[in-house]
PDB file of C-alpha atoms in Angstrom:
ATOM      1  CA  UNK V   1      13.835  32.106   0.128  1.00  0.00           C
ATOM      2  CA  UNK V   2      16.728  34.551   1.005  1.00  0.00           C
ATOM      3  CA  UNK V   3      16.261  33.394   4.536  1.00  0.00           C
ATOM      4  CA  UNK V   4      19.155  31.611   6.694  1.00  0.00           C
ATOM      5  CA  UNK V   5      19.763  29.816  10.157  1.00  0.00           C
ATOM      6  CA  UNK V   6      22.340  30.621  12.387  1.00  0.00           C
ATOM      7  CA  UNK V   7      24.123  27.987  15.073  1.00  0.00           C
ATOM      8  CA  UNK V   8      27.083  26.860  16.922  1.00  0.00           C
ATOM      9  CA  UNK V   9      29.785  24.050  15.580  1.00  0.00           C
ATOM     10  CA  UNK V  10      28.773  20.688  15.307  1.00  0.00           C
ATOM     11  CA  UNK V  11      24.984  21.616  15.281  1.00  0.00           C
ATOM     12  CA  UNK V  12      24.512  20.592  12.090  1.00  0.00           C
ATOM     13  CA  UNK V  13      21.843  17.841  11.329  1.00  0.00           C
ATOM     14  CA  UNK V  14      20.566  18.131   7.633  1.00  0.00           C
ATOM     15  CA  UNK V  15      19.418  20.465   4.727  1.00  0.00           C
ATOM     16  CA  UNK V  16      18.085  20.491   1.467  1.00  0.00           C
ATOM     17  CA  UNK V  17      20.878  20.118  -1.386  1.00  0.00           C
ATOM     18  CA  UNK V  18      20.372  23.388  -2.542  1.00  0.00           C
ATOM     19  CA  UNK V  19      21.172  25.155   0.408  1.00  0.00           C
ATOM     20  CA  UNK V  20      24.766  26.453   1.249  1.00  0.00           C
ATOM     21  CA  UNK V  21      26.727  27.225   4.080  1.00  0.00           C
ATOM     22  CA  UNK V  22      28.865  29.881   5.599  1.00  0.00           C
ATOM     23  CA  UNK V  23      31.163  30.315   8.212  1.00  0.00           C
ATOM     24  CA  UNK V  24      31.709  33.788   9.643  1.00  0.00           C
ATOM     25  CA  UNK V  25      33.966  34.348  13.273  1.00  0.00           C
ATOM     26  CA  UNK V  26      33.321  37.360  15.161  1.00  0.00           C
ATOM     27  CA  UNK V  27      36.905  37.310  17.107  1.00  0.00           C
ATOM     28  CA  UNK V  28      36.682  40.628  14.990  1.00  0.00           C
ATOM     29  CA  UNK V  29      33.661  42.174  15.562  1.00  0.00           C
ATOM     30  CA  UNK V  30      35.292  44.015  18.770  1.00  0.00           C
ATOM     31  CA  UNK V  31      32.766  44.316  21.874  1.00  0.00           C
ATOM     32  CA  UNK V  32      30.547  41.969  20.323  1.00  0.00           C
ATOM     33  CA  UNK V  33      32.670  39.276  19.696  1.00  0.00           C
ATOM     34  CA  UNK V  34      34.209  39.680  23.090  1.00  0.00           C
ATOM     35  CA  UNK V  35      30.689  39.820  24.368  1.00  0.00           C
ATOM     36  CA  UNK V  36      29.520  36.696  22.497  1.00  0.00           C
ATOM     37  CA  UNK V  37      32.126  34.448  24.197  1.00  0.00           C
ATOM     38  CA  UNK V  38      32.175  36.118  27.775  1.00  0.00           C
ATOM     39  CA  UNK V  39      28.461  34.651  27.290  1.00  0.00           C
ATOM     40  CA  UNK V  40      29.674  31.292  26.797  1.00  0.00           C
ATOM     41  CA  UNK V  41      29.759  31.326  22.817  1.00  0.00           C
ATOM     42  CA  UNK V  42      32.075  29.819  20.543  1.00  0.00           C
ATOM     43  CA  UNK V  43      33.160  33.156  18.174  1.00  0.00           C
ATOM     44  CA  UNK V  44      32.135  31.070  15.186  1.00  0.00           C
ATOM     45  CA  UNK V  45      28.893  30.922  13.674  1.00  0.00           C
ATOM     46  CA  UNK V  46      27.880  28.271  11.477  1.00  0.00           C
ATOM     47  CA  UNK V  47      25.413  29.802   8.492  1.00  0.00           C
ATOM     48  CA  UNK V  48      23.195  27.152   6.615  1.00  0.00           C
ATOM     49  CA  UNK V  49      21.611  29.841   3.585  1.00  0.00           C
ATOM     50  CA  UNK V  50      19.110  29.409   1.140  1.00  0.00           C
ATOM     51  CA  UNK V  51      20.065  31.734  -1.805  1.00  0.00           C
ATOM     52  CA  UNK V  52      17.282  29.651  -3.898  1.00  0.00           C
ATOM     53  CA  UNK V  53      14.102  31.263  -5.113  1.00  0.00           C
ATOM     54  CA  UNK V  54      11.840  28.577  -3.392  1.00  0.00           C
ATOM     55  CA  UNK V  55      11.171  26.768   0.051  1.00  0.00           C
ATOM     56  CA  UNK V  56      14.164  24.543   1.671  1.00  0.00           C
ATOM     57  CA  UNK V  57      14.486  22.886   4.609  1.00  0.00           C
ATOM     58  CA  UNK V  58      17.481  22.221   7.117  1.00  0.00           C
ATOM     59  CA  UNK V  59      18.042  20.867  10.777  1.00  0.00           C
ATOM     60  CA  UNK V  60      20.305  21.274  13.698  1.00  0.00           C
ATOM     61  CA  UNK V  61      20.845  19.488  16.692  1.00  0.00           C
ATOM     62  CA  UNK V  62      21.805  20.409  20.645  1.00  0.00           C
ATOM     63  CA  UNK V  63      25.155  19.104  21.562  1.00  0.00           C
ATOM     64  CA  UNK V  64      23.803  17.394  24.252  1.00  0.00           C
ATOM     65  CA  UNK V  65      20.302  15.090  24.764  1.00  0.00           C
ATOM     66  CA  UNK V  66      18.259  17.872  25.612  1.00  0.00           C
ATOM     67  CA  UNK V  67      14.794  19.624  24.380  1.00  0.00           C
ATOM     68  CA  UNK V  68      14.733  22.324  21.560  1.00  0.00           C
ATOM     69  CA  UNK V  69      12.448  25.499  23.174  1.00  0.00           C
ATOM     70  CA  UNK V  70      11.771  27.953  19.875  1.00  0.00           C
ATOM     71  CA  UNK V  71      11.707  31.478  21.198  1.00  0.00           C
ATOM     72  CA  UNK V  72       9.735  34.150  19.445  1.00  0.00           C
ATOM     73  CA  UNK V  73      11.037  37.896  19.587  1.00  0.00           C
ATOM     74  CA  UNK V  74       7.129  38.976  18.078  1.00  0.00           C
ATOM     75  CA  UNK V  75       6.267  41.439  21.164  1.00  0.00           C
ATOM     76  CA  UNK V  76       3.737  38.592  22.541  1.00  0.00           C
ATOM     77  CA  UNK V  77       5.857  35.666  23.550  1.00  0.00           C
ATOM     78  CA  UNK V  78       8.848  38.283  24.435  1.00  0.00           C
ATOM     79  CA  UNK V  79       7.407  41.711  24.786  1.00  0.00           C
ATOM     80  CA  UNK V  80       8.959  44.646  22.511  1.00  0.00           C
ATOM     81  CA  UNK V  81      11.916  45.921  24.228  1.00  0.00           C
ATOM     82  CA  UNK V  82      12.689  42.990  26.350  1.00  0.00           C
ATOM     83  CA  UNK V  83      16.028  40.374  26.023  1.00  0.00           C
ATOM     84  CA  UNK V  84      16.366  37.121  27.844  1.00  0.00           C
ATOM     85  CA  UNK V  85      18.925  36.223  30.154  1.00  0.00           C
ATOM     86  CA  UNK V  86      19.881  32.561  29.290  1.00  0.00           C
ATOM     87  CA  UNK V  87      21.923  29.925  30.792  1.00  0.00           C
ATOM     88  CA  UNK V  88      25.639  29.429  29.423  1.00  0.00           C
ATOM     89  CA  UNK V  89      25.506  26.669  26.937  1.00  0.00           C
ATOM     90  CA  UNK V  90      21.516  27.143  26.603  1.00  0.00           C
ATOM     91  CA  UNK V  91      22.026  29.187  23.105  1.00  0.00           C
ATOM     92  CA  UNK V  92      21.679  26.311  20.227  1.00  0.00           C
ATOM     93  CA  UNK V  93      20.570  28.357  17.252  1.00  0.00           C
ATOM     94  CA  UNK V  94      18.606  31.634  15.583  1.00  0.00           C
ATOM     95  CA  UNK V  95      16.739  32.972  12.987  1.00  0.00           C
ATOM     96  CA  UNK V  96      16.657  36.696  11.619  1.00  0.00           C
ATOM     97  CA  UNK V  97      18.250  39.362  13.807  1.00  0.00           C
ATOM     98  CA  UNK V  98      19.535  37.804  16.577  1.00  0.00           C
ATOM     99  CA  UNK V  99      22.288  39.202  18.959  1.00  0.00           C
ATOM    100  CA  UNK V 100      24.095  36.830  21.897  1.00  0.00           C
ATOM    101  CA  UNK V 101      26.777  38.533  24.355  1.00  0.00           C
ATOM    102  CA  UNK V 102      26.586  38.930  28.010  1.00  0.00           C
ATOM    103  CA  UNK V 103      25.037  41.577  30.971  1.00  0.00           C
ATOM    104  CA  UNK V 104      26.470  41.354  34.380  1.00  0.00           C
ATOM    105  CA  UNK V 105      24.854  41.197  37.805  1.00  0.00           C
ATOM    106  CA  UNK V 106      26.496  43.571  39.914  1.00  0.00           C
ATOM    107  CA  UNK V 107      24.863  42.412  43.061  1.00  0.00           C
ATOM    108  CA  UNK V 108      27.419  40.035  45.307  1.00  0.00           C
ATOM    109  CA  UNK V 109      24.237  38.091  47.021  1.00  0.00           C
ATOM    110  CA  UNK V 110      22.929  36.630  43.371  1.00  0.00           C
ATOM    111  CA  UNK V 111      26.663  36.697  41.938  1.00  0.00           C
ATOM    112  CA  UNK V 112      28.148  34.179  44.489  1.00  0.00           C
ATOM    113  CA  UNK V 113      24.575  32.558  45.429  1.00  0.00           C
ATOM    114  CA  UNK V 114      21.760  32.856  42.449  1.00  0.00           C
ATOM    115  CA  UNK V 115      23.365  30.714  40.514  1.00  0.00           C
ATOM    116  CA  UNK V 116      23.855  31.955  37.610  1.00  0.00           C
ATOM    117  CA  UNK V 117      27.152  33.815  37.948  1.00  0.00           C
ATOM    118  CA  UNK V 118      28.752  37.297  37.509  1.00  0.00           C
ATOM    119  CA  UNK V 119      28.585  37.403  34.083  1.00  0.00           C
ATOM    120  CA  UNK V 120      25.390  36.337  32.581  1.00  0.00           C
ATOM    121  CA  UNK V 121      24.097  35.076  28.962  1.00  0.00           C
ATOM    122  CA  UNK V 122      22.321  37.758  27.255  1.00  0.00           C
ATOM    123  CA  UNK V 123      20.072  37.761  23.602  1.00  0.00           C
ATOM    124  CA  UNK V 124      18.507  40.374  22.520  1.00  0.00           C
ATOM    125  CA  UNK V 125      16.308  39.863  18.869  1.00  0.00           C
ATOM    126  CA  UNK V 126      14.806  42.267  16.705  1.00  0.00           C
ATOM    127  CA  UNK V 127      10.889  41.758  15.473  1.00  0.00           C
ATOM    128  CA  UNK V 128       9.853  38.706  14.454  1.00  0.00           C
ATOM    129  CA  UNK V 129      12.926  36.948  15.208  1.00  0.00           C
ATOM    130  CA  UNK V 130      13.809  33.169  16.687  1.00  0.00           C
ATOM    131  CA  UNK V 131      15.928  32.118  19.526  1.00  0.00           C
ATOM    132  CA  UNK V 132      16.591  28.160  19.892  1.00  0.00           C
ATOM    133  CA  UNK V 133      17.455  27.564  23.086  1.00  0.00           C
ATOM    134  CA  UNK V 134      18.239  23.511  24.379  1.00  0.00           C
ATOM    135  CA  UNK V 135      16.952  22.366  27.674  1.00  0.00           C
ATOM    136  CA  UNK V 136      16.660  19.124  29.393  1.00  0.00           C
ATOM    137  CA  UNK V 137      13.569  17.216  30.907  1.00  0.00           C
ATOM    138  CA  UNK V 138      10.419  18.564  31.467  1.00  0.00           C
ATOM    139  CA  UNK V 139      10.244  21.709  30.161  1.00  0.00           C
ATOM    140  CA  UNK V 140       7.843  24.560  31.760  1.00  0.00           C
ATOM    141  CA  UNK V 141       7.239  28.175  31.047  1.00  0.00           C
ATOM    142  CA  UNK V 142       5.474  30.742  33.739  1.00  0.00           C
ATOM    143  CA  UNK V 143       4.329  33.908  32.936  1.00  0.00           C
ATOM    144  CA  UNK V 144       4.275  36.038  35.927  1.00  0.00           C
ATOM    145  CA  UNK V 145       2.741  39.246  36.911  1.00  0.00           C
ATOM    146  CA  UNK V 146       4.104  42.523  38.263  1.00  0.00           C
ATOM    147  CA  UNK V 147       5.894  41.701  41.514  1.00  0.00           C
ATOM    148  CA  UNK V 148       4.689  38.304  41.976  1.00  0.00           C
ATOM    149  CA  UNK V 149       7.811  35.983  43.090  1.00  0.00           C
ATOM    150  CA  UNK V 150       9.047  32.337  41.785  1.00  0.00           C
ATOM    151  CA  UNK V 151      11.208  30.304  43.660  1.00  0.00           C
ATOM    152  CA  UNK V 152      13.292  27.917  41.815  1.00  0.00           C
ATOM    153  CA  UNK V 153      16.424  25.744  41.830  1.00  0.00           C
ATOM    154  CA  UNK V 154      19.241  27.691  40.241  1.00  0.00           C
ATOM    155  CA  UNK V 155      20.462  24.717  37.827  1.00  0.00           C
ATOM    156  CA  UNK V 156      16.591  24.502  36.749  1.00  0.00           C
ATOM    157  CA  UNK V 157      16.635  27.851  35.349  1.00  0.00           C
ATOM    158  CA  UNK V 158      16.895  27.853  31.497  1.00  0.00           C
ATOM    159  CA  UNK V 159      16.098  31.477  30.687  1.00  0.00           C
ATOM    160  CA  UNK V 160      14.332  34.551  31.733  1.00  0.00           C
ATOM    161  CA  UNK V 161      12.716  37.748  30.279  1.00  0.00           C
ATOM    162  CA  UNK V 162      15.888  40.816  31.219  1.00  0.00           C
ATOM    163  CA  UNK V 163      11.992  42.364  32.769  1.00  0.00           C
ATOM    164  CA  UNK V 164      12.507  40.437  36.008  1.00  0.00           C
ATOM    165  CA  UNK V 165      14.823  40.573  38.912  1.00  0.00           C
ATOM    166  CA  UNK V 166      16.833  37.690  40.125  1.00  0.00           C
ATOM    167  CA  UNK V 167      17.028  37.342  44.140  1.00  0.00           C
ATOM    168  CA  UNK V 168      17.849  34.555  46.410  1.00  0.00           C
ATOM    169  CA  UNK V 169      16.032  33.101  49.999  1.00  0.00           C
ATOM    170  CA  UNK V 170      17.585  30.374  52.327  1.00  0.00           C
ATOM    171  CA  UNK V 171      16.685  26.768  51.349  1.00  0.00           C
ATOM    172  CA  UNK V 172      14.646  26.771  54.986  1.00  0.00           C
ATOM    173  CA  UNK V 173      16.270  25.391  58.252  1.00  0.00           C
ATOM    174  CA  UNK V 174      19.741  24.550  59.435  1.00  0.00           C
ATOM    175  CA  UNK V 175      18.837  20.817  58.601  1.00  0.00           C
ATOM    176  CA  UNK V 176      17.730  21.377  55.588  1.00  0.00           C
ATOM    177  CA  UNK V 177      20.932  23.397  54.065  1.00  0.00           C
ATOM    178  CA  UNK V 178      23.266  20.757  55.576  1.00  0.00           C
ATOM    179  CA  UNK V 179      21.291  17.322  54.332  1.00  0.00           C
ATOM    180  CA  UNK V 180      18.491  18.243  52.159  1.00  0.00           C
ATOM    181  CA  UNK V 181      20.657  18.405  49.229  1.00  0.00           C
ATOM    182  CA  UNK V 182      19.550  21.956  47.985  1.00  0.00           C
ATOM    183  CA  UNK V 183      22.357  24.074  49.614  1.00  0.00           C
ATOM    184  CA  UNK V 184      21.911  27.066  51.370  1.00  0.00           C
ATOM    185  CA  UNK V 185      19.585  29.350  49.251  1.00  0.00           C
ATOM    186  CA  UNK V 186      17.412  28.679  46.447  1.00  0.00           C
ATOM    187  CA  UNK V 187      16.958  31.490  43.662  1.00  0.00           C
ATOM    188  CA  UNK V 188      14.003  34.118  43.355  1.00  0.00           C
ATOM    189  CA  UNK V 189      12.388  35.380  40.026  1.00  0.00           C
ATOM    190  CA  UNK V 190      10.034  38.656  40.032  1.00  0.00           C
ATOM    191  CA  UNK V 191       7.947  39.837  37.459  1.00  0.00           C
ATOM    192  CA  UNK V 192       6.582  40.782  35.296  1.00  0.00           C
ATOM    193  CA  UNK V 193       8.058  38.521  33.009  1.00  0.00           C
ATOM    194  CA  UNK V 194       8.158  35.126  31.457  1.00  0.00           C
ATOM    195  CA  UNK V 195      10.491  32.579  32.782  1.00  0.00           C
ATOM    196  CA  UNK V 196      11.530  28.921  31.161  1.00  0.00           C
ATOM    197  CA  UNK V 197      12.940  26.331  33.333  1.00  0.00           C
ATOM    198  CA  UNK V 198      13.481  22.221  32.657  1.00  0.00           C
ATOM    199  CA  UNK V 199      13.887  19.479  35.381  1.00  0.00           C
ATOM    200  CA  UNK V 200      16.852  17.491  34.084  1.00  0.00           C
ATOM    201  CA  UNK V 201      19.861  20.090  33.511  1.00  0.00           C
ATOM    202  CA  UNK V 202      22.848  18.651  31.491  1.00  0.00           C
ATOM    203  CA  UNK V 203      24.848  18.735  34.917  1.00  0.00           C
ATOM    204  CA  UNK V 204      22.233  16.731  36.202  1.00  0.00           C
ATOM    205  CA  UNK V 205      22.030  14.518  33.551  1.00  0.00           C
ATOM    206  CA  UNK V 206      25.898  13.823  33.562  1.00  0.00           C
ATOM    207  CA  UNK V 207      26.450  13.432  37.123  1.00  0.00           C
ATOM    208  CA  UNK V 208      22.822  10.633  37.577  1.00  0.00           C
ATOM    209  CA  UNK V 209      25.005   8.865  34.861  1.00  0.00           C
ATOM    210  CA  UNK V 210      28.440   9.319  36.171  1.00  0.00           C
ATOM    211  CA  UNK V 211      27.213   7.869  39.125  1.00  0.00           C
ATOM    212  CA  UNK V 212      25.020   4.767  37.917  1.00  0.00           C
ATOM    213  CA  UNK V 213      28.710   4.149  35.957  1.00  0.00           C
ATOM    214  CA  UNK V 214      30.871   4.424  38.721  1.00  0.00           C
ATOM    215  CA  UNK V 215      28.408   1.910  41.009  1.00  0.00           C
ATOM    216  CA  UNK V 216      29.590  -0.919  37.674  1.00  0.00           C
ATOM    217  CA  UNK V 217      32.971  -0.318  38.411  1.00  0.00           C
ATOM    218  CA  UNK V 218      33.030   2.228  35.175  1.00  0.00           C
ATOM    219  CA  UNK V 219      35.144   5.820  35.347  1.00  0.00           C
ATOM    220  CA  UNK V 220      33.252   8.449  32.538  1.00  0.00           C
ATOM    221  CA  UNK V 221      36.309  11.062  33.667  1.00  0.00           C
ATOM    222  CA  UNK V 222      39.027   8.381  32.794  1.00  0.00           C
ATOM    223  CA  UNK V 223      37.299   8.052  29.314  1.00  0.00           C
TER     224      UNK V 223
END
C-alpha cells in the first residue's frame, strides 16, 4: 500500500484495477533531467501507484527479448555508499528511491576502447531500494575481491558496482586482433566490487538475426 513502480514508455505489462498511473517528465528537473537522458533515458517516467489500503500487483516488460536482473540497494547485494554503472538502454524499471543520470570516464584509453563510452549510465538508490535492469542470455554475476581483475567482452558487460575500475588489455596477438573477431582490446574490471554481465547483448541478438534474414533474401533495415 502507498507503494509505486517506476519505468520507461511502453514498459507497461499489467496491474491490478485498482491501481493508477502517473506520468511525470523531468525535462524540468534541471541537472537531473539533463543527466537522466545524457544516460540514455527517455525524460518521462511512467508511474503505476497503488493509493489503495491493501496489496496490488502490476508488471512491466523490457523493450526488447531480454532477462529482468532485480537489483537490491540493501548494503549486501550493493554495499552502502556504492552506485552502479549500467549499460545505456540496460535501465527497465525501479522501486523506492531510485536516481538514473550519468558519470563520465575521463580516461581516453577506456573512453575510445572499454567500451562503454565517454559518458556512462549511472544509478544511485537509497536503502532498501530496487533497480530492474534487462539483459540478454545467460546472465552471470561475480563478486570480486580487492584488486583482483576480470576480463570481459565490452558488449557483455551489463552493469558494475561505481567500487571498481574499468581498464582495457590487447585481445592477444596480431592474428588474433585482425581475424579473431574480438578487436583489438578486451575490457578489465577491478575490485572490489560486484559485476553483472549476459552472453547475448541486444546488438548481438539483432545482428545473429539480421544476418540469418539477409542469407533468405530478407532486408530487417528496409523494414
Amino acid at each position: 500500500p502507498g507503494g509505486r513502480i517506476v519505468t520507461g514508455k511502453k514498459s507497461f505489462m499489467f496491474m491490478h484495477p485498482d491501481m493508477e498511473t502517473e506520468v511525470t517528465c523531468t525535462i524540468f528537473d534541471g541537472w537531473k533531467g539533463c543527466a537522466r537522458l545524457c544516460g540514455g533515458e527517455s525524460c518521462v517516467k511512467v508511474n503505476l501507484i497503488n493509493n489503495t489500503h491493501y496489496e496490488t500487483y502490476a508488471g512491466v516488460t523490457p523493450s526488447f527479448p531480454s532477462k529482468i536482473i532485480p537489483i537490491h540497494f540493501d548494503g549486501i547485494e550493493i554495499k552502502r555508499g556504492n552506485g552502479l554503472v549500467a549499460k545505456l538502454g540496460a535501465y527497465m524499471g525501479e522501486i523506492g528511491d531510485v536516481d538514473v543520470g550519468c558519470s563520465y570516464d575521463r580516461n581516453c584509453r577506456t573512453c575510445c576502447c572499454g567500451g562503454l563510452g565517454a559518458c556512462r549510465q549511472r544509478i544511485d538508490g537509497a536503502p532498501n531500494s530496487v533497480v530492474f535492469l534487462a539483459a540478454g542470455g545467460t546472465l552471470v554475476m561475480k563478486d570480486l575481491a580487492p584488486g583482483e581483475r576480470f576480463t570481459v567482452d565490452a558488449t557483455s558487460i551489463v552493469a558494475f558496482e561505481d567500487s571498481m575500475s574499468l581498464g582495457i588489455t590487447p585481445t592477444g596477438s596480431c592474428s588474433m586482433c585482425c581475424v579473431g573477431g574480438e578487436g583489438c582490446c578486451y575490457s578489465t574490471l577491478t575490485g572490489p566490487g560486484k559485476v553483472w554481465v549476459q552472453s547475448m547483448s541486444f546488438g548481438k541478438f539483432h545482428g545473429a538475426v539480421a544476418q540469418k534474414m539477409a542469407e533468405r533474401g530478407y532486408n530487417m533495415d528496409a523494414e
